[in-house]
Coordinates of C-alpha atoms and ligand atoms in Angstrom, one line a residue:
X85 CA -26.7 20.7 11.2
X86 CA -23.9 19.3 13.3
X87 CA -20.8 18.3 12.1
X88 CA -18.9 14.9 13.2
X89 CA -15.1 13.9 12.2
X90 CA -15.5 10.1 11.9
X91 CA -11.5 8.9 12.4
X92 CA -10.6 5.7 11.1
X93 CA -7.7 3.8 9.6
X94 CA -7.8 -0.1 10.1
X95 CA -9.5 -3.1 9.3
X96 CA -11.5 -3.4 12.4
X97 CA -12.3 0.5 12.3
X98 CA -14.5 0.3 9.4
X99 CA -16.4 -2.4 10.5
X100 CA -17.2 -0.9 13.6
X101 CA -17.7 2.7 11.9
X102 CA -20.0 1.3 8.8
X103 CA -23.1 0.6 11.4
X104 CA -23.0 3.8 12.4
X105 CA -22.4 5.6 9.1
X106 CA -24.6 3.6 7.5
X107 CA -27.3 5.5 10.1
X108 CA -25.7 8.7 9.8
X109 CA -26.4 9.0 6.1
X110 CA -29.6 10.8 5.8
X111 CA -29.6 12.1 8.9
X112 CA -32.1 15.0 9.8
X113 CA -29.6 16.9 12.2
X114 CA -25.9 15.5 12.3
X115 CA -23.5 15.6 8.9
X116 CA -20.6 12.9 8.8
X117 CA -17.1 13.6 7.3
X118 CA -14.9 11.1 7.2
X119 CA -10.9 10.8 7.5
X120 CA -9.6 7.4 6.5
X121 CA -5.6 7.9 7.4
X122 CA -4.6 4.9 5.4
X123 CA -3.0 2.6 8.2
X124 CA -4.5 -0.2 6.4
X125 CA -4.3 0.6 2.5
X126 CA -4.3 -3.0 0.2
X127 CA -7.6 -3.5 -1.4
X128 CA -8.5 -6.5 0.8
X129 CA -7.4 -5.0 4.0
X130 CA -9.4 -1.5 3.4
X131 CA -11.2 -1.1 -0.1
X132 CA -13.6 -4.6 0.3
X133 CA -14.8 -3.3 3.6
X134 CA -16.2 -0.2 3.0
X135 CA -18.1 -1.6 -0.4
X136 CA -19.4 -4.7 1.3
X137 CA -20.4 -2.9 4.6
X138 CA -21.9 0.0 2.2
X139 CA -20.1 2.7 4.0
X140 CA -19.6 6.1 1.5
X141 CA -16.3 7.1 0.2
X142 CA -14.3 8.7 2.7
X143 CA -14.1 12.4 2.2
X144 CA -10.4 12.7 3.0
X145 CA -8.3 9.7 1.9
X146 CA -4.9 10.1 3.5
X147 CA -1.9 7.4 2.6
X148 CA -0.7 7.4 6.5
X149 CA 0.4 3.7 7.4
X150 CA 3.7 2.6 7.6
X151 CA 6.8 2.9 10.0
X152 CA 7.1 3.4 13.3
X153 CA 4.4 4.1 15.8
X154 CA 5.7 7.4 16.7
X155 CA 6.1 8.2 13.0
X156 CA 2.9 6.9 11.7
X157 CA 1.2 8.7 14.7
X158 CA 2.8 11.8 14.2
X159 CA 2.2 12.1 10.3
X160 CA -1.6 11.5 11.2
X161 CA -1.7 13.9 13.9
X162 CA -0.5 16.8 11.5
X163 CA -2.6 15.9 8.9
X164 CA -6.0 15.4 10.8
X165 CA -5.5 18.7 12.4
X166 CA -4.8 20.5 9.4
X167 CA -8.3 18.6 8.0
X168 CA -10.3 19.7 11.6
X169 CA -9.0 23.3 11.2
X170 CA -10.4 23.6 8.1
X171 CA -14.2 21.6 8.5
X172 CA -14.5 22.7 12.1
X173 CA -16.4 20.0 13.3
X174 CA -18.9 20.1 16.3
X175 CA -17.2 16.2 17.6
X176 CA -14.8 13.8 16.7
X177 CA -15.9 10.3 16.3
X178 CA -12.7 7.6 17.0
X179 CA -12.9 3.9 17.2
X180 CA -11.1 1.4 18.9
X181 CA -7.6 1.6 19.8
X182 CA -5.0 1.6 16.8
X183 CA -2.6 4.5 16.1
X184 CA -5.4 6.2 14.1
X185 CA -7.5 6.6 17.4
X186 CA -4.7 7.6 19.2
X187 CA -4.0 10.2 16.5
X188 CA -7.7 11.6 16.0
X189 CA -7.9 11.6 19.8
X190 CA -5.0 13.8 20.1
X191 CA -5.8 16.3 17.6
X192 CA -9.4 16.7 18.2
X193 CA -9.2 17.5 22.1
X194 CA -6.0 19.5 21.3
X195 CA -8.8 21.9 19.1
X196 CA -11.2 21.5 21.8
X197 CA -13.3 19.3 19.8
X198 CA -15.0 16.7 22.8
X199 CA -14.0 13.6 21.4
X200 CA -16.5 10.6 21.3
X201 CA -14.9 7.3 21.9
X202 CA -16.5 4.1 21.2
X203 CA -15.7 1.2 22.7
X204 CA -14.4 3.5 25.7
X205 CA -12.8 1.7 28.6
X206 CA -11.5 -1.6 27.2
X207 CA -8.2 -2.9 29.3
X208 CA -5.5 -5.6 29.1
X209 CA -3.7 -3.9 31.7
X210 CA 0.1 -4.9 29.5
X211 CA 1.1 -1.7 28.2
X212 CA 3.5 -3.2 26.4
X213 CA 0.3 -2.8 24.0
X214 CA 0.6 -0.4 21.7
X215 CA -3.2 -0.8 21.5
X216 CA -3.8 -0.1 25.3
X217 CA -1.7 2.7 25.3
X218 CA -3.7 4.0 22.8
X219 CA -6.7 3.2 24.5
X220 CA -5.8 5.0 27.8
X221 CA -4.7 8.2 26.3
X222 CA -8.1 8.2 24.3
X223 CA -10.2 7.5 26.8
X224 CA -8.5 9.9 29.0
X225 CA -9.7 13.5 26.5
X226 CA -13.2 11.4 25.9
X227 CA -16.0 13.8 26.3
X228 CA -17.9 10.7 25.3
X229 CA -17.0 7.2 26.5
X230 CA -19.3 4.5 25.1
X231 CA -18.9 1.5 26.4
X232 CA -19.3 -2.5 25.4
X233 CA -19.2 -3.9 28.4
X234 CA -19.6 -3.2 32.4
X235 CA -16.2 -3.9 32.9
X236 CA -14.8 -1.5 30.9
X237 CA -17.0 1.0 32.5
X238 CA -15.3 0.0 36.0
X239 CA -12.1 0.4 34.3
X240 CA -12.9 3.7 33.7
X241 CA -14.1 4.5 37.2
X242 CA -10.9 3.2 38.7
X243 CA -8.9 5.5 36.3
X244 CA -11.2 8.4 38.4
X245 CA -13.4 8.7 34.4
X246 CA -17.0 8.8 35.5
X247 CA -18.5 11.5 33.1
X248 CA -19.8 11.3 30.1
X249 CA -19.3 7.3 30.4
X250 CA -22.9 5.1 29.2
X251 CA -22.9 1.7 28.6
X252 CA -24.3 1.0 24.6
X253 CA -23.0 -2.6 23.9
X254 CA -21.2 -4.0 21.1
X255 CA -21.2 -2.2 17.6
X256 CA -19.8 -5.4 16.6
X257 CA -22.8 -7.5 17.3
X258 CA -24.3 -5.1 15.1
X259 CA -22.0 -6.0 12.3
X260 CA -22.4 -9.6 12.8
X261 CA -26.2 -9.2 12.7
X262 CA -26.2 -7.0 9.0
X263 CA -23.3 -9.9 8.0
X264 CA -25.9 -12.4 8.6
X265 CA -29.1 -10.9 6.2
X266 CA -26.8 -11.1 3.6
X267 CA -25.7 -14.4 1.6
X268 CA -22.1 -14.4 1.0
X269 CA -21.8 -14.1 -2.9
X270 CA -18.9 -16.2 -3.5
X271 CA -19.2 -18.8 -0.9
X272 CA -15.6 -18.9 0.7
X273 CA -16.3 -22.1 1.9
X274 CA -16.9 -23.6 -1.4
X275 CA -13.7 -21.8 -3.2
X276 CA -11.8 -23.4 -0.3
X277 CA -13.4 -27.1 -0.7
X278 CA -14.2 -27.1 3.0
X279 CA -17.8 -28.3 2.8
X280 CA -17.5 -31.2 4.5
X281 CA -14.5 -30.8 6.7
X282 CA -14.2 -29.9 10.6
X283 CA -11.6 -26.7 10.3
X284 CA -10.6 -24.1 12.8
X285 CA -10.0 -20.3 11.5
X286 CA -6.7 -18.7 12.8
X287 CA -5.6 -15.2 12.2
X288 CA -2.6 -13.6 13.9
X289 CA -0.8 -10.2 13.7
X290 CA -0.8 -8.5 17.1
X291 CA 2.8 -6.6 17.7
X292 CA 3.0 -8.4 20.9
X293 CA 3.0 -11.6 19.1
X294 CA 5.0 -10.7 15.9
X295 CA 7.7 -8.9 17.2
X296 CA 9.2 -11.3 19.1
X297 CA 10.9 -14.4 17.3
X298 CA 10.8 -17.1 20.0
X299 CA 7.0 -16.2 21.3
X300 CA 6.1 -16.5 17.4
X301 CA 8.3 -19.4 16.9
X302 CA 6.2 -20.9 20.4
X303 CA 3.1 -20.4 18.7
X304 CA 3.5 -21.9 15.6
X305 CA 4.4 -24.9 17.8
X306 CA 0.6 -24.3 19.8
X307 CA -0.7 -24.1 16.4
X308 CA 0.6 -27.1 14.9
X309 CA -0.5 -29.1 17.8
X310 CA -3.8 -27.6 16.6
X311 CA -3.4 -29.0 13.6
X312 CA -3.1 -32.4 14.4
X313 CA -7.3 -32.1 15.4
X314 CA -8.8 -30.1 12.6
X315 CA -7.4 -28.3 9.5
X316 CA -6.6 -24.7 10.4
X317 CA -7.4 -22.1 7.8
X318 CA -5.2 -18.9 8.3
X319 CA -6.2 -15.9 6.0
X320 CA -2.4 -14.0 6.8
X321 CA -2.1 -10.4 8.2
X322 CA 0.7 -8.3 6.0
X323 CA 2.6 -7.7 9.0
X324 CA 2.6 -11.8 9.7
X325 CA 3.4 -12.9 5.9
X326 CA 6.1 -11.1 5.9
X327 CA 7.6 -13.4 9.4
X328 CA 6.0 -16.9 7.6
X329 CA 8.4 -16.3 4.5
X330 CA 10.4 -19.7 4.3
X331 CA 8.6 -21.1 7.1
X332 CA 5.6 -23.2 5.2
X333 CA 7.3 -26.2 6.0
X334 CA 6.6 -26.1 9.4
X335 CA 2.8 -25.4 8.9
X336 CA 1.5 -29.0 8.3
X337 CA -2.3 -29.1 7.9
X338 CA -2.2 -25.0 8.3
X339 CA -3.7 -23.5 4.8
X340 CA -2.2 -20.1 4.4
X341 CA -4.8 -17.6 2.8
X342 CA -4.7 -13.9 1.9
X343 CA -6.7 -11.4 4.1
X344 CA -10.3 -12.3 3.2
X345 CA -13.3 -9.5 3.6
X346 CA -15.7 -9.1 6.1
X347 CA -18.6 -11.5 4.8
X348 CA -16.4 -14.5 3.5
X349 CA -14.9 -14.1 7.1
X350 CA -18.4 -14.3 9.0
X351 CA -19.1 -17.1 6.8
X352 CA -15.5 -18.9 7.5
X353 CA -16.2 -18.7 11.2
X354 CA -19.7 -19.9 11.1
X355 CA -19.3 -22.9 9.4
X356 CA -16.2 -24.0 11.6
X357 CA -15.4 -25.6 15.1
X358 CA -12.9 -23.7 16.4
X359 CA -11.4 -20.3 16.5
X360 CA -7.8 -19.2 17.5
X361 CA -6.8 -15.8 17.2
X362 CA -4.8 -13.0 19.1
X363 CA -7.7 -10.2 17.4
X364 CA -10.3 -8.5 20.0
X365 CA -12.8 -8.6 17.3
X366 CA -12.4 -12.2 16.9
X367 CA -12.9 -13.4 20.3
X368 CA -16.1 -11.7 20.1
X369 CA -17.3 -12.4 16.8
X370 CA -16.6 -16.5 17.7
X371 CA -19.3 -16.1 20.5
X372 CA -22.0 -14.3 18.2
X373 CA -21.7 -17.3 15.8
X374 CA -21.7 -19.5 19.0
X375 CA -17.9 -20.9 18.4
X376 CA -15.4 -22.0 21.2
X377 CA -12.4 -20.0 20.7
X378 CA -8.7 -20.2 22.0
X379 CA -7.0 -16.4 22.2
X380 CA -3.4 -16.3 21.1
X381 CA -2.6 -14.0 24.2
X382 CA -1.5 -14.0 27.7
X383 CA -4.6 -11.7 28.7
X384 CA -8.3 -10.1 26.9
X385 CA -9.9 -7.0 27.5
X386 CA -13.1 -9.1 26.7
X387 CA -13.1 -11.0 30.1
X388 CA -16.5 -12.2 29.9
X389 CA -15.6 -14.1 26.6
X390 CA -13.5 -16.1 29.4
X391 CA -16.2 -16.0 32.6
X392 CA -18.7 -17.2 29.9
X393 CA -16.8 -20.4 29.2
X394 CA -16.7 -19.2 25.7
X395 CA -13.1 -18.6 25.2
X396 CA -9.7 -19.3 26.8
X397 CA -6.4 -18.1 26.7
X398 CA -3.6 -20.4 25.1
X399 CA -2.3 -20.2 28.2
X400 CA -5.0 -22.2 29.9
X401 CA -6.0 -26.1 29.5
X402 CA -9.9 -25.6 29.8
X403 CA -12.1 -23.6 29.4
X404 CA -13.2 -22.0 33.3
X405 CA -16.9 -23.3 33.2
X406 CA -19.1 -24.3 31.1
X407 CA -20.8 -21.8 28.2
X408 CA -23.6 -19.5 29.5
X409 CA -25.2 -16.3 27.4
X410 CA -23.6 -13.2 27.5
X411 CA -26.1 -10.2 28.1
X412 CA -23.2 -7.3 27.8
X413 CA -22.5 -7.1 23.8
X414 CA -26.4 -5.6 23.6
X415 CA -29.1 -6.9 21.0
X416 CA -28.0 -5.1 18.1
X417 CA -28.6 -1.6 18.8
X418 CA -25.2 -0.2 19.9
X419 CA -24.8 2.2 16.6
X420 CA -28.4 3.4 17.4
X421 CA -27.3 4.1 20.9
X422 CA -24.2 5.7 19.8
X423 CA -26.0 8.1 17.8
X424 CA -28.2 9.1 20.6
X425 CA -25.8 9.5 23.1
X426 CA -24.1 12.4 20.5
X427 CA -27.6 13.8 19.7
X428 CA -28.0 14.2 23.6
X429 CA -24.8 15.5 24.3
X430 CA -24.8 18.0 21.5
X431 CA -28.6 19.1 22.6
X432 CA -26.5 19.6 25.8
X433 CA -24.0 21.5 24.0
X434 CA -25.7 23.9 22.4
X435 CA -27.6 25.1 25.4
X436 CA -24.2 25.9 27.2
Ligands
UD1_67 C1 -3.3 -2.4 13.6 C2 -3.6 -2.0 15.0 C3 -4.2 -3.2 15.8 C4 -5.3 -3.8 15.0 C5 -4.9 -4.2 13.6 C6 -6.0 -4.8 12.8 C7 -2.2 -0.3 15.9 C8 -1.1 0.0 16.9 N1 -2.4 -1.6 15.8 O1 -2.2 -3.3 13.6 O2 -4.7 -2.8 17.0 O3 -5.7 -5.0 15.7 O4 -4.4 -3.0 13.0 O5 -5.5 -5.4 11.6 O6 -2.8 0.7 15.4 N2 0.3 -3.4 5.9 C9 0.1 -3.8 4.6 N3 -1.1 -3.6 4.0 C10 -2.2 -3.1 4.7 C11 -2.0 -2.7 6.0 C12 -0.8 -2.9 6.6 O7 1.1 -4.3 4.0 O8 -3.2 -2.9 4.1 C13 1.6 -3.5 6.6 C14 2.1 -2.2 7.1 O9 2.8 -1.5 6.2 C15 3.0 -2.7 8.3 C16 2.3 -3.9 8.8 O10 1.4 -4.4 7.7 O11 4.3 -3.0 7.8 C17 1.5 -3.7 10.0 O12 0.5 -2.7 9.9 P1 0.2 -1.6 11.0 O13 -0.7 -0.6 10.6 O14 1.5 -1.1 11.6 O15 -0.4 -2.4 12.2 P2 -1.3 -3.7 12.3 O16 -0.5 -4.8 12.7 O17 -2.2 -3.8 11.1

């Protein structure tokens, strides 16, 4: 039996990680342990996902979040090592691009554990990011760089990565795919009285747009503009409640929410018109439930969202051209893929 550390810590993490854990769980020849670090932590940021996405218990339940990047980074780093010294795993498993990958990346490949990243090769090219700061680093001790999209493999080979790079597709689509077989229970859209109504979904949080007053202040002006179309339902990140305090005045026709889970949110978006949002996931998951989307961001790492005539940036009046199909994201496979791609490269591995 081989032994994988699955790293993960936010929201988008354990959607991504449940197709593949899900998978994982009676597998013949690889063992998963998982190390949740506790960047996210409230029930319906963290808790809801894994029971709705049936993903086990985390073995190792850390309370990480909080504080500064370099802190919360630096608490996780410890930790995980301390965690990887003592289950010597064969590979680390790290999603995405939040401080938890950043931190899993950094411990495994400081071990000498290859590191297997998926969704490997993503860019913005602003590293004011803290996201694609994290990415690069990652993706730079990757044994394993599984990729979405063809860009992001390009990316990689401009940044001189060109082993151990394969293209799976997106274990998002996957996601979206197990959302749909199942009927949401409690019928957000009902609870909400939307039935009948044209509505947009909205979510913000991104650093870039929080932390700066007068960029937030210009796009609760974009938003309310918005408004003036189609009510906008905005299920509020932590991080964002905390900058919309005294501010409901402003947000005519904007309903305010708290952080829904994952298959009230699948069945938010495809029910409505319109999605604006500053989350990669987002951008994405609008196309799968074939909605126009508007991102909340002065550049995308998911550029064919935008060559696809799917989505725009708020920064543009039009879409570029009209919609076509995109083939990258896969069919629905990508946590199958994953999973061979680590068999193969362990097979390889062992017979070094
Ligand atoms: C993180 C990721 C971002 C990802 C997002 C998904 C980094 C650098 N950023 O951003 O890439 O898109 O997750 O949501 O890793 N908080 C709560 N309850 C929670 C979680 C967070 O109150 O369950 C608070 C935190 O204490 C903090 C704030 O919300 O004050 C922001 O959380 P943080 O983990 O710093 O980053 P996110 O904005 O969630």
């Amino acid at each position: 039996m081989a032994k994988i550390i699955t790293i993960i810590g936010a929201r988008p993490q354990f959607v991504k990680a449940a197709t593949i854990s899900r998978l994982l769980e009676n597998h013949p020849t690889l063992e998963e342990v998982v190390i949740h670090t506790g960047q996210h932590y409230d029930d319906n940021m963290s808790e809801i996902f894994f029971r709705q996405l049936k993903m086990g218990k985390p073995k190792y339940e850390l309370s990480l979040g909080g504080g500064n990047h370099g802190a919360m980074t630096g608490r996780m780093l410890e930790k995980i090592e301390e965690i990887m010294l003592k289950e010597q795993p064969d590979i680390t498993l790290i999603y995405g691009d939040t401080n938890s990958t950043l931190a899993g990346a950094l411990a495994a490949s400081k071990l000498h554990i290859p590191v297997v990243h998926v969704e490997a090769g993503l860019r913005s090219f602003n590293k004011k990011m803290p996201e694609e700061l994290n990415r690069i680093l990652a993706d730079h001790v990757s044994a394993l760089l599984l990729c979405p999209t063809s860009t992001a493999i390009n990316n990689l080979k401009n940044e001189g990565i060109n082993k151990g790079v394969f293209h799976i597709g997106d274990v998002m689509f996957d996601a979206t795919k197990f959302a749909s077989q199942i009927d949401d229970e409690t019928s957000i859209i009902k609870t909400l009285g939307i039935e009948d109504k044209d509505y947009a979904v909205c979510t913000l949080h991104r650093a870039e747009n929080t932390d700066d007053q007068e960029r937030f202040t210009s796009l609760l002006s974009f938003l309310r503009n918005q408004a003036k179309t189609q009510e906008i339902i905005f299920p509020v990140h932590p991080r964002t409640k905390k900058l919309l305090k005294g501010r409901e005045a402003e947000l005519t026709n904007i309903r305010l929410i708290e952080p829904i889970g994952y298959f009230a949110m699948q069945k938010l978006m495809s029910q409505s018109k319109l999605i604006l949002t500053d989350s990669g996931g987002l951008q994405k998951e609008a196309y799968f439930h074939g909605k126009p989307c508007i991102t909340l961001r002065d550049e995308t790492e998911w550029v064919e969202t935008i060559n696809s005539g799917w989505n725009r940036l708020w920064t543009q009046d039009e879409y570029i051209t009209p919609r076509s199909t995109i083939t990258e994201y896969g069919n629905g496979n990508a946590a199958e893929l994953t999973i061979q791609q680590m068999e193969s490269y362990l097979s390889n591995k062992f017979r070094h």
